[in-house]
PDB file of C-alpha atoms in Angstrom:
ATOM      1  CA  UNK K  29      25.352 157.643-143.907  1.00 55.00           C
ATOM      2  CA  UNK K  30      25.906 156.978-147.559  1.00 71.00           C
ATOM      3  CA  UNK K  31      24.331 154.188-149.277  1.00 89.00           C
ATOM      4  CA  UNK K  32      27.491 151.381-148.972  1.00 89.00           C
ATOM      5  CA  UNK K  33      28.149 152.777-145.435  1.00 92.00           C
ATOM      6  CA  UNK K  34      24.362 151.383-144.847  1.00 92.00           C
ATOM      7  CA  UNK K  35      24.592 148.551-146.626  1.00 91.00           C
ATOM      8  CA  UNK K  36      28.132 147.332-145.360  1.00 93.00           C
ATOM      9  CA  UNK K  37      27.075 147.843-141.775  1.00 94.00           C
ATOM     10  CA  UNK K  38      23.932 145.702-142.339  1.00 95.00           C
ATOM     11  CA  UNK K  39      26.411 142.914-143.319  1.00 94.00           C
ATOM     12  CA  UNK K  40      28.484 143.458-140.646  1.00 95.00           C
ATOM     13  CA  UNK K  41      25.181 143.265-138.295  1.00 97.00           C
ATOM     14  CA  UNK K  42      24.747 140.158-140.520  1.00 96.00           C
ATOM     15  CA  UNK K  43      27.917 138.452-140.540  1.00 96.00           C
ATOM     16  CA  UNK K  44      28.409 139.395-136.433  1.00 97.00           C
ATOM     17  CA  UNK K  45      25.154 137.265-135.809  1.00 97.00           C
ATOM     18  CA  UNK K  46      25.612 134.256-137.724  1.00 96.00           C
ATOM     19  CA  UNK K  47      29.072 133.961-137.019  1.00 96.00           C
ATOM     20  CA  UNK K  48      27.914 134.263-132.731  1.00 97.00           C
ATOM     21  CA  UNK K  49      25.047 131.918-133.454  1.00 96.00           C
ATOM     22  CA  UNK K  50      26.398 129.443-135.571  1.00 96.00           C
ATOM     23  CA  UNK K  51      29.373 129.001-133.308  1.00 96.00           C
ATOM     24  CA  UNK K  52      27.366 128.723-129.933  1.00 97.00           C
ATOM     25  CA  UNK K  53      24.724 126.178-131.798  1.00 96.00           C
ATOM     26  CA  UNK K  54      27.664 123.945-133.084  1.00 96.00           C
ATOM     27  CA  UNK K  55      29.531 124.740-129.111  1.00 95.00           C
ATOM     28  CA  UNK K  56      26.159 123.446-127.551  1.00 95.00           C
ATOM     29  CA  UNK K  57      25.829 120.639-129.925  1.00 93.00           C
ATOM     30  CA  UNK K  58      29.218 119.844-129.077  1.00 91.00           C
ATOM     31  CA  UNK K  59      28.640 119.964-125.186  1.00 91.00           C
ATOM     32  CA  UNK K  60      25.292 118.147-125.108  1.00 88.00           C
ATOM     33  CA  UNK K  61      26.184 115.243-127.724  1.00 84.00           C
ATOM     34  CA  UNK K  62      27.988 113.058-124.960  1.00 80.00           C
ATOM     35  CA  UNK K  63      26.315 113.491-122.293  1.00 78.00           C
ATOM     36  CA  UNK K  64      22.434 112.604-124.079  1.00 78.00           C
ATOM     37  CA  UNK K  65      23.579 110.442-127.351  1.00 69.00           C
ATOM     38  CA  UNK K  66      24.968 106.871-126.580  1.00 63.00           C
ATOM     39  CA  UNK K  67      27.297 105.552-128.541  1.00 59.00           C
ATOM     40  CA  UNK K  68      26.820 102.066-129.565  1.00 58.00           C
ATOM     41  CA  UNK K  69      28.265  99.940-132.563  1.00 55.00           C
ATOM     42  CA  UNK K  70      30.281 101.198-135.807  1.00 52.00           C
ATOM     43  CA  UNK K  71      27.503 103.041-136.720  1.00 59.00           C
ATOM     44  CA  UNK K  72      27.295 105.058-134.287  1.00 67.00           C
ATOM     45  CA  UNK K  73      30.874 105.796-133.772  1.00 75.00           C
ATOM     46  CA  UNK K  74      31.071 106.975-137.241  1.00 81.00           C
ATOM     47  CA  UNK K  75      28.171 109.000-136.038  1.00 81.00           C
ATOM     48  CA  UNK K  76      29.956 110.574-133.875  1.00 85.00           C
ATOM     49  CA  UNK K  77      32.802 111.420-135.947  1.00 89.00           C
ATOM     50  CA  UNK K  78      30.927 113.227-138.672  1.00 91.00           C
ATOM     51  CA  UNK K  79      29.109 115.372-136.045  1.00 91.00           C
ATOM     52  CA  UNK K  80      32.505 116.425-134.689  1.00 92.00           C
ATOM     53  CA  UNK K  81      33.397 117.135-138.484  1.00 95.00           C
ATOM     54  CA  UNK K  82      30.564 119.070-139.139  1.00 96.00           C
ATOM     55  CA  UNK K  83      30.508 121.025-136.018  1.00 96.00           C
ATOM     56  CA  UNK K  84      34.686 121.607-136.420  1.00 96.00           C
ATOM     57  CA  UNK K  85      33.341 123.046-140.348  1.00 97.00           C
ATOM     58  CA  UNK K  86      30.572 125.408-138.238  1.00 97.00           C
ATOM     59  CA  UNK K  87      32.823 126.680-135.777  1.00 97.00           C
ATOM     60  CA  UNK K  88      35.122 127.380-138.536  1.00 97.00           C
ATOM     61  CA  UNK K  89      32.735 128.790-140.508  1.00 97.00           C
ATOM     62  CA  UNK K  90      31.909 131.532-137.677  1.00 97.00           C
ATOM     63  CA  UNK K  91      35.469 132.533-136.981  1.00 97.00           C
ATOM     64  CA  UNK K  92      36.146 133.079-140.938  1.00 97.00           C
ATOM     65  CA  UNK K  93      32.194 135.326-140.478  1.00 97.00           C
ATOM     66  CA  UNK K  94      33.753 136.906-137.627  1.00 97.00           C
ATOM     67  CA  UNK K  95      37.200 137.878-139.572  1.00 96.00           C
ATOM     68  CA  UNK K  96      34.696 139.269-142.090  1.00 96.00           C
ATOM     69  CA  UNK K  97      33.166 141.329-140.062  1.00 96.00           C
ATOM     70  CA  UNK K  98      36.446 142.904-138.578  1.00 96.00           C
ATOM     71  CA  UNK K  99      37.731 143.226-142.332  1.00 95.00           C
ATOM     72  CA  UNK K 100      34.056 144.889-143.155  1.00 95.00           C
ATOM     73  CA  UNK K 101      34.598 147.462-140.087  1.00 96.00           C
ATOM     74  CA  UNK K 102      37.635 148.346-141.231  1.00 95.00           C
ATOM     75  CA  UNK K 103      36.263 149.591-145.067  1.00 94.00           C
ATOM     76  CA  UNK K 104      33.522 151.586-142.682  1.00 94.00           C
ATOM     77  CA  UNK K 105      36.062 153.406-140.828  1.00 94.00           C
ATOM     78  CA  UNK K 106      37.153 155.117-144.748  1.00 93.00           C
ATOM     79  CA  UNK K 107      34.984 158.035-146.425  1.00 90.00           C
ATOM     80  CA  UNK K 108      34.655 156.425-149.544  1.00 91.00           C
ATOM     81  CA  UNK K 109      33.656 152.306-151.036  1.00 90.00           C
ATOM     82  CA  UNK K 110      36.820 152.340-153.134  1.00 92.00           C
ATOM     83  CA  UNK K 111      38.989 153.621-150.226  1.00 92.00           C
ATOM     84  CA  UNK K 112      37.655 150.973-147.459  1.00 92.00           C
ATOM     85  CA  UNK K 113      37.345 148.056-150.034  1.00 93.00           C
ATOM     86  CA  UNK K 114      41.229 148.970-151.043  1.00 92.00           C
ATOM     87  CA  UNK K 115      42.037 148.924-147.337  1.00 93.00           C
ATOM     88  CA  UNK K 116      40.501 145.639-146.329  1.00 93.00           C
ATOM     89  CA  UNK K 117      42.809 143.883-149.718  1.00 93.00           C
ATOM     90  CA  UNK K 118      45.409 145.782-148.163  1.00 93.00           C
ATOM     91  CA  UNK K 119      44.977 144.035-144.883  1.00 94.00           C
ATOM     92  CA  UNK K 120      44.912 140.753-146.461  1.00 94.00           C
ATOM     93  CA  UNK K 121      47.931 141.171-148.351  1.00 93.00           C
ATOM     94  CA  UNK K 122      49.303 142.605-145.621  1.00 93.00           C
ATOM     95  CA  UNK K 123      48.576 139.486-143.401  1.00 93.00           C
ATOM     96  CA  UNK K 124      49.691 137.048-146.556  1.00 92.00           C
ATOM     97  CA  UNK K 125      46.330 135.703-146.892  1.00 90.00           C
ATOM     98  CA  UNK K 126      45.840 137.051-150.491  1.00 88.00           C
ATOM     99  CA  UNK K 127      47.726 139.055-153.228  1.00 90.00           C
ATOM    100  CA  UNK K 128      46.706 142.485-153.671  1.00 89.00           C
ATOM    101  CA  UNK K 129      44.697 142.712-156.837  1.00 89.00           C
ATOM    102  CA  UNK K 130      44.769 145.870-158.887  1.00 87.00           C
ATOM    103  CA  UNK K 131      40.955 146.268-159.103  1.00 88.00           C
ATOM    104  CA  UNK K 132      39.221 145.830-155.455  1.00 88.00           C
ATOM    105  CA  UNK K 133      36.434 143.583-156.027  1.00 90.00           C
ATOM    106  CA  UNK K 134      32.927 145.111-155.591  1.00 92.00           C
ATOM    107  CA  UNK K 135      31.280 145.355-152.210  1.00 92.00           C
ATOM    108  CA  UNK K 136      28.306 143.238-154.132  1.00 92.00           C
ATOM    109  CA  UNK K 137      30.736 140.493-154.996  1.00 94.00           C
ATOM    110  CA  UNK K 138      32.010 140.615-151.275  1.00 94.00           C
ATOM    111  CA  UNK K 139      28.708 140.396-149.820  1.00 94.00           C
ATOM    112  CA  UNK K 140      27.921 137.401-152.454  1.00 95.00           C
ATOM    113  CA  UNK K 141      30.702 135.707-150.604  1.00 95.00           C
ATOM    114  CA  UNK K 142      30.294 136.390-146.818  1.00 95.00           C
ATOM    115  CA  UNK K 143      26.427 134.966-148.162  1.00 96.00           C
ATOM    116  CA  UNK K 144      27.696 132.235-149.243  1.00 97.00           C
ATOM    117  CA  UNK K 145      29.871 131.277-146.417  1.00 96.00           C
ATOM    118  CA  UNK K 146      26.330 131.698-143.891  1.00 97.00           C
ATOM    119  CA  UNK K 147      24.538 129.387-146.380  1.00 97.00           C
ATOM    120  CA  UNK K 148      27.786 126.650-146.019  1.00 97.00           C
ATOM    121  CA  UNK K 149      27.601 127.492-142.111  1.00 97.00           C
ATOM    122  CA  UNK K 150      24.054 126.466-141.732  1.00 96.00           C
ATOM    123  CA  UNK K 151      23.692 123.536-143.841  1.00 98.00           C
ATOM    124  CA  UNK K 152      26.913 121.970-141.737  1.00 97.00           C
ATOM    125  CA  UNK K 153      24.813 122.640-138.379  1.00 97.00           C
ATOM    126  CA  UNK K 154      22.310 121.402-140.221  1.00 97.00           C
ATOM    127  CA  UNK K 155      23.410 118.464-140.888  1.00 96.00           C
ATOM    128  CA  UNK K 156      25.057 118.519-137.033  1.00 95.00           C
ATOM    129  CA  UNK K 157      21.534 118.462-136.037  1.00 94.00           C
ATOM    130  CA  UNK K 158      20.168 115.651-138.207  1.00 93.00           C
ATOM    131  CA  UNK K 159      23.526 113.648-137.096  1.00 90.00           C
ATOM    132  CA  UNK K 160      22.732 114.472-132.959  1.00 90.00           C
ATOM    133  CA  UNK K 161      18.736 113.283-133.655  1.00 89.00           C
ATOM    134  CA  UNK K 162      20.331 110.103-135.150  1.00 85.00           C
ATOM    135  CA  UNK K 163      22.324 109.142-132.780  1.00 84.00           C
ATOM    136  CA  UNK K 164      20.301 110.308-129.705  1.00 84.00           C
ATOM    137  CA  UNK K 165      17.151 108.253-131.409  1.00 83.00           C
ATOM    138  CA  UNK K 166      19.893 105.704-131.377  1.00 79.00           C
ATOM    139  CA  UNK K 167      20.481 106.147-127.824  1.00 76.00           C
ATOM    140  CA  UNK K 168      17.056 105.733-126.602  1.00 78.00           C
ATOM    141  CA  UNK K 169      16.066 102.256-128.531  1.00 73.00           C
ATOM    142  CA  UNK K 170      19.437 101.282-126.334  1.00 66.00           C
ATOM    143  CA  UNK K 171      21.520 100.899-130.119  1.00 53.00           C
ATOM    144  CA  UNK K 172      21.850  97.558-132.136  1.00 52.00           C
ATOM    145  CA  UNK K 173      20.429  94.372-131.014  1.00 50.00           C
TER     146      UNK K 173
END
């Protein structure tokens, strides 16, 4: 296996992960936020509606790391880097979700990217979390007096 063939599927391995685990952590956060997390007073309904907003930005977050990974498998079913970066800009234009450039972009400058989204991914579940502690703290001292 030549050196991008490595390197892309470690990314895919990557990107398949994160975009699994994010999505189930923001899925239970979802699931377990009504039924343990009161809701009492403005506060904490606009409690609630950030953690939906940030979990809605997770979950979206793992299907776009989950496209990336099918786009990434594609380029690893071609011989060469040029070939399989050329085919996955071909899929997008193909699916009208970008112009084809005339220079691919590196496979560095793609994995920059799909880094960048996990980063984004996990500081929104992140911030999910912080948001759930809030509001189940808030839940236990029985909300404002």
């Amino acid at each position: 296996m030549s050196d991008w063939k490595a390197a892309t599927a470690k990314a895919v391995w990557r990107l398949r992960c994160n975009g699994i685990g994010g999505g189930l952590v923001a899925l239970l956060l979802l699931a377990v936020a009504p039924l343990t997390a009161g809701a009492h007073g403005f506060g904490a309904a606009l409690g609630w509606l950030l953690l939906l907003a940030f979990c809605l930005v997770a979950l979206a977050l793992s299907v776009h790391l989950l496209f990336d990974t099918a786009l990434f498998r594609i380029a690893l079913s071609h011989d060469s880097e040029e070939v399989g970066l050329a085919a996955i800009d071909d899929v997008l234009a193909r699916m009208g979700l970008r112009t084809k450039p005339a220079v691919s972009a590196p496979l560095s400058q793609r994995l920059s990217g799909c880094r960048r989204l996990i980063l984004l991914q996990w500081l929104s579940l992140g911030v999910a979390i912080v948001l759930y502690g809030i509001l189940l703290l808030d839940a236990m001292n029985g909300g404002p007096q």
